[in-house]
Short mmCIF file of C-alpha atoms and ligand atoms in Angstrom, two decimals:
data_model
loop_
_atom_site.label_atom_id
_atom_site.label_comp_id
_atom_site.label_asym_id
_atom_site.label_seq_id
_atom_site.Cartn_x
_atom_site.Cartn_y
_atom_site.Cartn_z
CA PRO A 165 -31.44 30.98 34.19
CA PRO A 166 -31.08 27.63 33.04
CA ARG A 167 -30.45 25.03 35.68
CA PRO A 168 -28.98 22.07 34.35
CA ASP A 169 -28.52 20.58 37.65
CA VAL A 170 -32.41 20.39 37.99
CA PRO A 171 -33.74 18.20 35.26
CA GLY A 172 -37.15 19.52 33.77
CA TYR A 173 -36.75 22.96 35.16
CA ALA A 174 -37.66 25.27 32.23
CA LEU A 175 -38.62 28.78 33.33
CA GLY A 176 -37.09 30.87 30.46
CA GLN A 177 -36.96 28.00 27.99
CA ALA A 178 -37.92 28.91 24.68
CA THR A 179 -39.50 25.85 24.15
CA LEU A 180 -42.26 26.28 26.50
CA ALA A 181 -45.52 27.08 25.04
CA ARG A 182 -47.11 30.37 25.22
CA ALA A 183 -49.54 30.69 27.99
CA PRO A 184 -53.15 31.06 26.83
CA TYR A 185 -53.60 34.37 29.15
CA SER A 186 -51.80 37.48 28.92
CA MET A 187 -50.01 40.12 30.93
CA ALA A 188 -52.69 42.28 30.86
CA ASP A 189 -54.78 39.23 31.94
CA LEU A 190 -52.06 38.60 34.86
CA THR A 191 -52.68 42.76 35.59
CA ALA A 192 -56.34 42.22 36.06
CA LEU A 193 -56.41 39.43 38.16
CA GLN A 194 -53.75 40.81 40.12
CA LYS A 195 -56.15 43.97 40.87
CA SER A 196 -58.92 41.74 41.58
CA MET A 197 -56.56 40.08 44.67
CA LEU A 198 -55.07 43.61 45.82
CA PHE A 199 -52.13 42.55 44.98
CA GLY A 200 -49.52 45.17 44.33
CA ALA A 201 -46.14 47.13 44.59
CA ASP A 202 -46.16 46.67 48.59
CA ASP A 203 -46.09 42.71 47.81
CA VAL A 204 -43.78 42.67 45.64
CA ALA A 205 -41.29 44.18 47.81
CA ALA A 206 -42.46 41.83 50.69
CA LEU A 207 -41.67 38.88 48.47
CA ARG A 208 -38.48 40.30 47.55
CA GLN A 209 -37.42 40.78 51.08
CA SER A 210 -38.89 36.93 52.06
CA LYS A 211 -35.78 35.97 49.62
CA ALA A 212 -32.69 36.38 51.44
CA ILE A 213 -34.59 34.92 54.54
CA LEU A 214 -35.77 31.83 52.85
CA ALA A 215 -32.73 31.46 50.51
CA ASP A 216 -30.90 29.33 53.20
CA GLN A 217 -34.13 27.32 54.81
CA THR A 218 -35.52 26.00 51.03
CA GLU A 219 -34.62 22.48 52.53
CA ALA A 220 -35.90 22.91 56.29
CA ILE A 221 -39.22 24.30 54.61
CA LEU A 222 -39.42 21.43 51.70
CA ASP A 223 -38.92 18.51 54.81
CA VAL A 224 -42.35 20.31 56.63
CA TRP A 225 -44.23 20.86 53.28
CA TYR A 226 -43.07 17.18 52.24
CA GLY A 227 -44.19 15.87 55.46
CA PHE A 228 -47.23 17.23 55.48
CA VAL A 229 -48.29 15.61 51.76
CA ALA A 230 -46.58 12.26 53.28
CA SER A 231 -48.58 12.26 56.24
CA THR A 232 -52.27 13.19 53.97
CA PRO A 233 -53.27 9.94 52.25
CA GLU A 234 -55.49 12.18 50.13
CA LEU A 235 -52.21 14.01 48.79
CA VAL A 236 -49.76 11.59 48.87
CA VAL A 237 -51.38 9.34 46.17
CA PHE A 238 -50.73 11.83 43.69
CA PHE A 239 -47.22 10.85 44.05
CA GLY A 240 -47.52 7.07 44.38
CA ASP A 241 -46.55 4.90 41.59
CA THR A 242 -49.89 2.78 40.17
CA ARG A 243 -47.71 -0.28 40.04
CA SER A 244 -46.39 -0.66 43.47
CA GLY A 245 -49.49 1.46 45.03
CA GLN A 246 -46.84 2.93 47.28
CA PRO A 247 -45.46 6.74 47.08
CA ASP A 248 -42.81 7.15 44.46
CA ALA A 249 -39.58 8.13 46.01
CA ASN A 250 -37.66 9.16 42.66
CA TYR A 251 -40.54 11.37 41.31
CA LEU A 252 -40.77 12.92 44.86
CA GLY A 253 -37.30 13.54 44.62
CA ALA A 254 -37.12 14.69 41.35
CA VAL A 255 -40.10 17.15 42.03
CA ARG A 256 -38.65 18.55 45.46
CA LYS A 257 -35.31 19.72 43.45
CA ARG A 258 -37.79 22.02 41.32
CA PHE A 259 -39.84 22.92 44.26
CA ALA A 260 -36.92 24.41 45.77
CA LEU A 261 -36.53 26.72 42.95
CA TRP A 262 -39.95 27.80 42.75
CA ILE A 263 -39.58 29.13 46.66
CA LEU A 264 -36.92 31.44 45.49
CA ASP A 265 -38.72 32.43 41.59
CA THR A 266 -41.66 33.15 43.83
CA ALA A 267 -39.85 35.42 46.20
CA ASP A 268 -38.53 36.94 42.69
CA ALA A 269 -41.98 37.98 41.69
CA THR A 270 -40.63 38.93 38.38
CA TYR A 271 -43.81 39.12 36.22
CA ASP A 272 -42.93 38.82 32.68
CA GLN A 273 -44.37 36.68 29.62
CA ALA A 274 -41.38 34.19 30.72
CA TRP A 275 -42.70 33.59 33.85
CA LEU A 276 -46.50 33.23 32.53
CA ASP A 277 -44.87 30.26 30.36
CA TRP A 278 -44.05 28.48 33.05
CA GLN A 279 -46.91 28.90 34.72
CA TYR A 280 -48.77 27.16 32.18
CA GLU A 281 -46.25 24.60 32.07
CA ILE A 282 -46.44 24.25 35.63
CA GLY A 283 -50.39 24.15 35.49
CA LEU A 284 -49.85 21.44 33.04
CA ARG A 285 -47.77 19.26 34.98
CA HIS A 286 -50.36 18.62 37.69
CA ASN A 287 -53.04 18.41 34.84
CA ARG A 288 -53.60 15.04 32.97
CA LEU A 289 -52.33 16.97 29.68
CA LYS A 290 -48.42 16.35 30.96
CA LYS A 291 -48.35 14.97 34.58
CA ASN A 292 -45.33 12.03 35.16
CA LYS A 293 -44.15 12.98 31.76
CA THR A 294 -41.01 15.15 33.41
CA ASP A 295 -39.98 12.81 35.53
CA GLY A 296 -41.01 9.41 33.73
CA ALA A 297 -43.13 8.64 36.70
CA HIS A 298 -45.88 6.35 36.84
CA GLY A 299 -48.55 8.57 38.99
CA PRO A 300 -52.00 8.96 38.70
CA ALA A 301 -53.06 10.70 35.70
CA GLN A 302 -53.84 14.16 37.76
CA VAL A 303 -53.79 16.14 40.51
CA ASP A 304 -57.29 16.53 41.16
CA PHE A 305 -58.27 20.59 40.70
CA ARG A 306 -59.54 21.03 44.18
CA TYR A 307 -56.38 20.58 45.75
CA LEU A 308 -54.69 22.80 43.68
CA PRO A 309 -55.92 25.80 45.70
CA ALA A 310 -56.55 24.33 48.63
CA LEU A 311 -52.68 23.46 49.08
CA THR A 312 -52.30 27.47 49.20
CA ILE A 313 -53.48 27.05 52.87
CA PRO A 314 -50.71 24.83 54.44
CA ILE A 315 -47.96 25.86 52.32
CA THR A 316 -48.42 29.78 53.41
CA THR A 317 -49.38 29.02 56.34
CA THR A 318 -45.97 26.46 57.47
CA LEU A 319 -44.02 29.43 55.79
CA LYS A 320 -44.70 31.91 58.35
CA PRO A 321 -42.19 30.43 61.11
CA PHE A 322 -39.49 30.74 58.51
CA LEU A 323 -40.42 33.93 57.55
CA ALA A 324 -39.94 34.90 61.18
CA LYS A 325 -37.03 33.52 61.99
CA LYS A 326 -34.30 35.87 60.77
CA GLY A 327 -35.35 38.40 62.98
CA ALA A 328 -37.83 40.53 60.74
CA SER A 329 -40.28 42.32 62.84
CA VAL A 330 -44.18 41.14 63.43
CA ALA A 331 -45.23 43.84 61.16
CA ASP A 332 -42.98 42.52 58.55
CA VAL A 333 -43.54 39.21 58.91
CA GLU A 334 -47.25 39.63 58.60
CA ARG A 335 -46.59 41.41 55.07
CA MET A 336 -44.59 38.85 53.99
CA HIS A 337 -46.86 36.31 54.76
CA ALA A 338 -49.85 38.09 53.29
CA ALA A 339 -47.94 38.82 50.16
CA TRP A 340 -47.12 35.08 49.67
CA VAL A 341 -50.76 33.84 50.20
CA LYS A 342 -51.77 36.04 47.38
CA ALA A 343 -48.47 34.96 45.25
CA VAL A 344 -49.16 31.46 46.07
CA LEU A 345 -53.16 31.54 44.93
CA MET A 346 -52.24 33.60 42.70
CA GLN A 347 -50.45 30.61 41.03
CA ALA A 348 -52.89 28.24 41.70
CA ILE A 349 -55.40 29.94 39.72
CA LEU A 350 -53.06 30.58 36.50
CA TRP A 351 -52.16 26.45 36.72
CA SER A 352 -55.83 25.64 37.14
CA HIS A 353 -56.15 26.87 33.50
CA PRO A 354 -55.94 22.87 31.46
CA TYR A 355 -58.48 22.06 34.21
CA ILE A 356 -61.16 25.00 32.96
CA LYS A 357 -63.81 24.08 30.27
CA ASP A 358 -63.39 25.94 27.42
CA GLY A 359 -63.78 29.79 27.55
CA GLU A 360 -64.98 29.87 31.11
CA PHE A 361 -61.44 30.52 32.36
CA PRO B 69 -84.23 28.34 57.79
CA PRO B 70 -86.58 29.77 54.74
CA ARG B 71 -86.38 33.42 54.43
CA PRO B 72 -89.22 34.26 52.23
CA ASP B 73 -88.24 37.81 52.55
CA VAL B 74 -84.88 37.20 50.49
CA PRO B 75 -85.79 36.06 47.01
CA GLY B 76 -83.82 33.40 45.60
CA TYR B 77 -82.57 32.57 48.94
CA ALA B 78 -82.99 28.56 49.20
CA LEU B 79 -80.02 26.97 52.00
CA GLY B 80 -82.60 23.84 53.11
CA GLN B 81 -84.91 23.97 50.29
CA ALA B 82 -85.62 20.17 48.97
CA THR B 83 -85.89 21.74 45.45
CA LEU B 84 -81.79 22.04 45.20
CA ALA B 85 -79.80 19.34 43.31
CA ARG B 86 -77.60 17.10 45.23
CA ALA B 87 -74.16 18.22 45.06
CA PRO B 88 -71.63 16.10 42.87
CA TYR B 89 -69.42 16.12 45.64
CA SER B 90 -70.18 14.34 49.06
CA MET B 91 -69.46 15.12 52.65
CA ALA B 92 -66.32 12.70 52.78
CA ASP B 93 -64.93 14.94 49.71
CA LEU B 94 -65.76 17.73 52.14
CA THR B 95 -63.79 16.13 54.73
CA ALA B 96 -60.83 15.54 52.82
CA LEU B 97 -60.74 18.85 51.19
CA GLN B 98 -60.84 20.36 54.99
CA LYS B 99 -58.21 18.00 56.17
CA SER B 100 -56.01 19.42 52.90
CA MET B 101 -56.79 23.26 54.07
CA LEU B 102 -55.97 22.54 57.54
CA PHE B 103 -59.32 23.21 58.43
CA GLY B 104 -60.10 21.75 61.69
CA ALA B 105 -62.53 22.24 64.79
CA ASP B 106 -60.04 25.37 65.76
CA ASP B 107 -61.41 27.34 62.39
CA VAL B 108 -65.23 26.33 63.67
CA ALA B 109 -64.94 27.85 66.69
CA ALA B 110 -63.53 30.91 65.50
CA LEU B 111 -65.94 31.13 62.79
CA ARG B 112 -68.87 30.74 65.20
CA GLN B 113 -66.89 33.09 67.57
CA SER B 114 -67.15 36.29 64.58
CA LYS B 115 -70.87 35.47 63.81
CA ALA B 116 -71.71 38.09 66.60
CA ILE B 117 -69.34 40.22 66.01
CA LEU B 118 -70.54 40.26 62.40
CA ALA B 119 -74.20 40.26 62.93
CA ASP B 120 -75.13 44.27 63.36
CA GLN B 121 -71.83 44.90 60.62
CA THR B 122 -73.12 43.16 57.48
CA GLU B 123 -74.53 46.05 55.95
CA ALA B 124 -71.37 48.17 56.43
CA ILE B 125 -69.45 45.14 55.08
CA LEU B 126 -71.36 45.20 51.90
CA ASP B 127 -71.02 48.51 51.53
CA VAL B 128 -67.18 48.12 51.49
CA TRP B 129 -67.21 44.62 49.46
CA TYR B 130 -69.72 46.58 46.91
CA GLY B 131 -67.53 49.48 47.05
CA PHE B 132 -64.56 47.35 45.60
CA VAL B 133 -66.35 45.52 43.28
CA ALA B 134 -67.73 48.78 41.72
CA SER B 135 -64.17 50.49 41.61
CA THR B 136 -62.71 47.30 39.67
CA PRO B 137 -63.97 47.73 36.15
CA GLU B 138 -62.89 44.00 35.43
CA LEU B 139 -65.20 42.86 38.38
CA VAL B 140 -68.77 45.69 37.95
CA VAL B 141 -68.72 44.13 34.27
CA PHE B 142 -70.27 40.98 35.32
CA PHE B 143 -73.27 42.90 37.26
CA GLY B 144 -73.69 44.70 34.32
CA ASP B 145 -77.02 45.02 31.84
CA THR B 146 -75.67 43.89 28.51
CA ARG B 147 -78.32 45.44 26.61
CA SER B 148 -76.88 49.21 28.52
CA GLY B 149 -73.60 48.32 29.28
CA GLN B 150 -74.32 49.74 32.86
CA PRO B 151 -74.15 48.21 36.21
CA ASP B 152 -77.95 46.89 36.58
CA ALA B 153 -78.67 48.01 40.27
CA ASN B 154 -81.37 45.93 40.59
CA TYR B 155 -79.19 42.80 39.97
CA LEU B 156 -76.88 44.10 42.43
CA GLY B 157 -79.33 45.07 45.54
CA ALA B 158 -80.97 41.37 44.81
CA VAL B 159 -77.83 39.66 45.43
CA ARG B 160 -76.96 42.00 47.76
CA LYS B 161 -79.66 40.36 50.31
CA ARG B 162 -78.43 36.95 49.66
CA PHE B 163 -74.50 38.27 50.32
CA ALA B 164 -75.70 39.31 53.40
CA LEU B 165 -77.60 35.55 54.75
CA TRP B 166 -73.76 34.26 53.06
CA ILE B 167 -72.04 36.04 55.90
CA LEU B 168 -73.90 34.88 58.30
CA ASP B 169 -73.82 31.39 56.92
CA THR B 170 -70.40 31.14 56.48
CA ALA B 171 -70.07 32.40 60.18
CA ASP B 172 -72.68 29.25 61.28
CA ALA B 173 -70.20 26.56 59.84
CA THR B 174 -72.68 24.29 59.42
CA TYR B 175 -71.52 21.79 57.14
CA ASP B 176 -74.10 19.19 56.08
CA GLN B 177 -75.54 17.95 53.05
CA ALA B 178 -78.11 20.85 52.58
CA TRP B 179 -74.76 23.17 53.00
CA LEU B 180 -73.28 21.02 50.36
CA ASP B 181 -75.83 20.95 47.72
CA TRP B 182 -76.44 25.32 48.48
CA GLN B 183 -72.73 25.34 47.69
CA TYR B 184 -73.40 23.52 44.39
CA GLU B 185 -76.49 25.93 43.48
CA ILE B 186 -73.96 28.93 44.34
CA GLY B 187 -71.62 27.74 42.14
CA LEU B 188 -73.96 27.31 39.59
CA ARG B 189 -75.33 30.58 39.88
CA HIS B 190 -71.44 32.42 38.78
CA ASN B 191 -71.13 30.08 36.07
CA ARG B 192 -73.24 29.94 32.75
CA LEU B 193 -75.17 27.25 34.41
CA LYS B 194 -77.36 29.47 36.26
CA LYS B 195 -76.19 32.87 36.11
CA ASN B 196 -78.68 35.45 35.66
CA LYS B 197 -81.54 33.09 36.04
CA THR B 198 -82.35 33.74 40.13
CA ASP B 199 -83.05 37.49 39.15
CA GLY B 200 -83.98 37.58 35.59
CA ALA B 201 -81.01 39.78 34.75
CA HIS B 202 -79.14 40.49 32.09
CA GLY B 203 -75.82 39.66 32.65
CA PRO B 204 -72.97 38.50 30.89
CA ALA B 205 -73.09 34.50 30.83
CA GLN B 206 -70.72 33.88 33.57
CA VAL B 207 -68.49 35.45 36.17
CA ASP B 208 -64.94 33.96 34.66
CA PHE B 209 -63.63 31.16 36.56
CA ARG B 210 -59.98 32.76 37.91
CA TYR B 211 -61.98 35.97 39.87
CA LEU B 212 -63.62 33.10 42.08
CA PRO B 213 -61.00 31.79 44.16
CA ALA B 214 -58.95 35.66 43.73
CA LEU B 215 -62.08 37.20 45.80
CA THR B 216 -60.85 35.62 48.76
CA ILE B 217 -58.40 37.78 49.26
CA PRO B 218 -60.17 41.16 49.09
CA ILE B 219 -63.39 39.79 50.96
CA THR B 220 -61.21 38.55 53.71
CA THR B 221 -58.55 41.48 53.86
CA THR B 222 -61.26 43.57 53.95
CA LEU B 223 -63.26 41.81 56.78
CA LYS B 224 -60.65 41.77 59.10
CA PRO B 225 -61.18 45.12 60.53
CA PHE B 226 -64.60 44.50 61.16
CA LEU B 227 -63.59 41.30 62.95
CA ALA B 228 -61.79 43.52 65.17
CA LYS B 229 -64.07 46.12 65.77
CA LYS B 230 -65.99 44.40 69.08
CA GLY B 231 -63.01 44.51 71.58
CA ALA B 232 -61.48 40.37 70.53
CA SER B 233 -58.14 40.15 71.42
CA VAL B 234 -55.58 40.37 68.60
CA ALA B 235 -55.00 36.77 68.57
CA ASP B 236 -58.69 35.99 68.19
CA VAL B 237 -58.72 38.34 65.81
CA GLU B 238 -55.74 36.84 63.59
CA ARG B 239 -57.30 33.29 64.29
CA MET B 240 -61.00 34.42 63.24
CA HIS B 241 -59.33 36.25 59.80
CA ALA B 242 -57.36 32.68 59.10
CA ALA B 243 -60.64 30.56 59.59
CA TRP B 244 -62.76 32.92 57.45
CA VAL B 245 -59.81 32.95 54.63
CA LYS B 246 -59.87 29.08 54.74
CA ALA B 247 -63.88 29.19 54.66
CA VAL B 248 -63.57 31.77 52.00
CA LEU B 249 -61.51 29.85 49.62
CA MET B 250 -63.19 26.34 50.69
CA GLN B 251 -66.11 27.70 49.28
CA ALA B 252 -64.91 29.17 45.86
CA ILE B 253 -63.24 25.89 45.36
CA LEU B 254 -66.68 24.10 46.35
CA TRP B 255 -67.91 26.73 43.52
CA SER B 256 -65.83 26.45 40.90
CA HIS B 257 -66.93 22.43 39.94
CA PRO B 258 -69.26 23.60 36.89
CA TYR B 259 -66.11 25.40 35.53
CA ILE B 260 -64.30 22.21 35.57
CA LYS B 261 -63.85 19.35 33.30
CA ASP B 262 -65.33 16.41 33.68
CA GLY B 263 -63.43 13.98 36.05
CA GLU B 264 -60.98 16.48 36.93
CA PHE B 265 -62.61 18.35 40.10
C1 HEM C 679 -50.22 25.81 46.11
C2 HEM C 679 -50.65 24.47 45.50
C3 HEM C 679 -49.07 23.85 44.97
C4 HEM C 679 -48.02 24.56 44.82
C5 HEM C 679 -47.25 25.77 44.76
C6 HEM C 679 -47.37 23.05 44.14
C7 HEM C 679 -45.87 23.67 43.96
C8 HEM C 679 -45.54 22.47 42.88
C9 HEM C 679 -44.21 22.71 42.34
C10 HEM C 679 -43.17 23.87 42.14
C11 HEM C 679 -43.95 21.81 41.38
C12 HEM C 679 -42.58 21.52 40.39
C13 HEM C 679 -43.07 22.02 39.23
C14 HEM C 679 -41.90 21.44 37.87
O1 HEM C 679 -41.02 22.36 38.12
O2 HEM C 679 -42.16 20.45 37.35
C15 HEM C 679 -45.09 20.70 41.68
C16 HEM C 679 -44.99 19.82 40.96
C17 HEM C 679 -46.11 18.34 41.16
N1 HEM C 679 -47.09 18.88 41.95
FE1 HEM C 679 -47.41 20.51 42.96
N2 HEM C 679 -48.25 22.35 43.83
C18 HEM C 679 -49.44 22.50 44.36
C19 HEM C 679 -50.16 21.07 44.54
C20 HEM C 679 -50.36 20.33 44.35
C21 HEM C 679 -50.99 19.50 44.98
C22 HEM C 679 -51.98 19.77 45.64
C23 HEM C 679 -50.78 18.40 44.86
C24 HEM C 679 -50.93 16.79 45.13
C25 HEM C 679 -50.11 16.41 46.04
C26 HEM C 679 -49.70 18.19 43.89
C27 HEM C 679 -48.45 17.21 43.67
C28 HEM C 679 -47.61 17.69 42.26
C29 HEM C 679 -46.77 16.58 41.76
C30 HEM C 679 -47.77 14.93 41.66
C31 HEM C 679 -46.03 17.21 40.83
C32 HEM C 679 -45.22 16.71 39.84
C33 HEM C 679 -46.02 16.51 38.34
C34 HEM C 679 -45.14 15.88 37.37
O3 HEM C 679 -45.74 14.77 37.36
O4 HEM C 679 -44.44 16.85 36.62
N3 HEM C 679 -49.00 19.54 44.10
N4 HEM C 679 -45.98 21.15 42.68
C1 HEM C 680 -64.82 34.40 47.00
C2 HEM C 680 -65.33 34.56 46.13
C3 HEM C 680 -66.85 35.36 46.16
C4 HEM C 680 -68.10 34.70 46.72
C5 HEM C 680 -67.59 34.56 48.18
C6 HEM C 680 -69.30 35.54 46.44
C7 HEM C 680 -70.54 35.56 46.99
C8 HEM C 680 -71.73 35.60 46.44
C9 HEM C 680 -72.88 35.12 46.95
C10 HEM C 680 -72.94 34.79 48.04
C11 HEM C 680 -73.69 35.09 45.99
C12 HEM C 680 -75.26 35.06 46.20
C13 HEM C 680 -75.59 33.50 45.76
C14 HEM C 680 -76.74 33.81 46.11
O1 HEM C 680 -77.46 33.39 47.23
O2 HEM C 680 -77.53 33.37 44.97
C15 HEM C 680 -73.53 35.77 44.96
C16 HEM C 680 -73.90 35.82 43.81
C17 HEM C 680 -73.26 36.59 42.70
N1 HEM C 680 -71.80 36.66 42.78
FE1 HEM C 680 -70.37 36.05 43.51
N2 HEM C 680 -68.95 35.84 45.11
C18 HEM C 680 -67.17 35.31 44.99
C19 HEM C 680 -67.27 35.63 43.64
C20 HEM C 680 -67.70 36.48 42.74
C21 HEM C 680 -67.05 37.19 41.90
C22 HEM C 680 -65.17 37.19 41.34
C23 HEM C 680 -67.86 37.74 41.25
C24 HEM C 680 -67.47 39.03 40.14
C25 HEM C 680 -67.83 40.02 40.18
C26 HEM C 680 -69.51 37.75 41.48
C27 HEM C 680 -70.24 37.98 40.98
C28 HEM C 680 -71.79 37.69 41.52
C29 HEM C 680 -72.80 37.59 40.82
C30 HEM C 680 -72.81 38.65 39.36
C31 HEM C 680 -73.75 37.03 41.54
C32 HEM C 680 -74.91 36.95 40.99
C33 HEM C 680 -75.01 35.49 40.31
C34 HEM C 680 -76.51 35.04 39.80
O3 HEM C 680 -76.97 35.30 38.59
O4 HEM C 680 -77.19 34.53 40.15
N3 HEM C 680 -68.93 36.70 42.64
N4 HEM C 680 -71.71 35.54 45.06
#
């Protein structure tokens, strides 16, 4: 659904370019990751647990990025050499919606097109444009799949905070690892040489 | 150490090209993945557990690839359209050593150069050459990081087979997820556009 209160958020907008990968490609990728109906169910179970914790989660994630010089540089203003608070703040609002979207686990063409757009926004093709930022030209590819680990590791305690069983927390965590890695893979498309994706 | 009994295995061979990423790059990547001394210890703990189980592990991994048409095609002979048993067998011997090397967790220049070589062997730059195979020109990029999931998910029961505590199995499993994803990222280098890695 449109969220005029969150500038740049564009899931479901007809203006998005069509993703260069198809729903059939997604299904094959999911098979190769053992991503199935149980993972969809676990992600959806996590939504109610995470919904009122997104700000606390983002505090942890942003804290990790801020304390890792190799990462925070991508949110820097290349003119001042300092982290750009406006840029960080603008992205943060979309990041909160991304948590809920990932938990929704609705995989359709609109979702696929939005993944492609998010990939472009990390890549030199579109980075900085949405927020008029003056950051480095790209987030380096290597860190995209890498960030799956801190994101999902630090998420786990939040999954456990609302009384779910240990087994359910494990299932939700494993589903989140797959869902985030799957998105990082789709987001990598603009970085990959023609015909090698 | 050289393994003349395993054709194509080349960790430590002076003939390998120097990796396009440095030890400093590796350290930064490890930081971004929360990969630390505890993970190195957990990987090394896993070595004694896995050492006499590599054939059973490979049976499971090869079984998964063989039963997933989207994956087994990369081991096919493009002339016959059938999986190439010689190719699968030659790679399997190096895969067994890879399990032990990953558990060794020795991160030095020789290891880095070997990661680059393994990446090239999945990419169109070097695939099929080591074994004189007639397979497809490349393994598509998307499946490299994706395979982290089935490899580490199916590894977990083997980590638990020798009496390690539940907590230790969790630690070893988490370290393996990081170590495999880290390698898949390094292996992706030949697929990435110039300057975007
Ligand atoms: C699994 C890994 C990652 C996830 C889940 C993630 C998530 C997100 C999300 C949801 C957005 C907002 C997209 C939008 O709606 O516009 C975003 C944008 C952004 N992310 Fe990431 N990200 C990841 C990796 C990284 C890494 C490694 C960095 C490096 C610090 C990074 C830096 C940025 C930047 C700078 C933007 C703004 C891009 C722009 O200029 O539009 N991200 N990320
Ligand atoms: C995390 C993911 C992966 C791991 C850990 C892995 C591991 C390995 C290892 C250890 C080798 C032997 C390298 C050597 O010593 O020559 C190898 C080669 C190979 N792998 Fe992978 N692999 C991964 C992803 C994939 C995927 C997704 C496929 C697709 C089916 C694949 C197909 C192959 C093929 C065809 C070779 C032989 C390449 C050649 O012609 O030299 N691998 N892999």
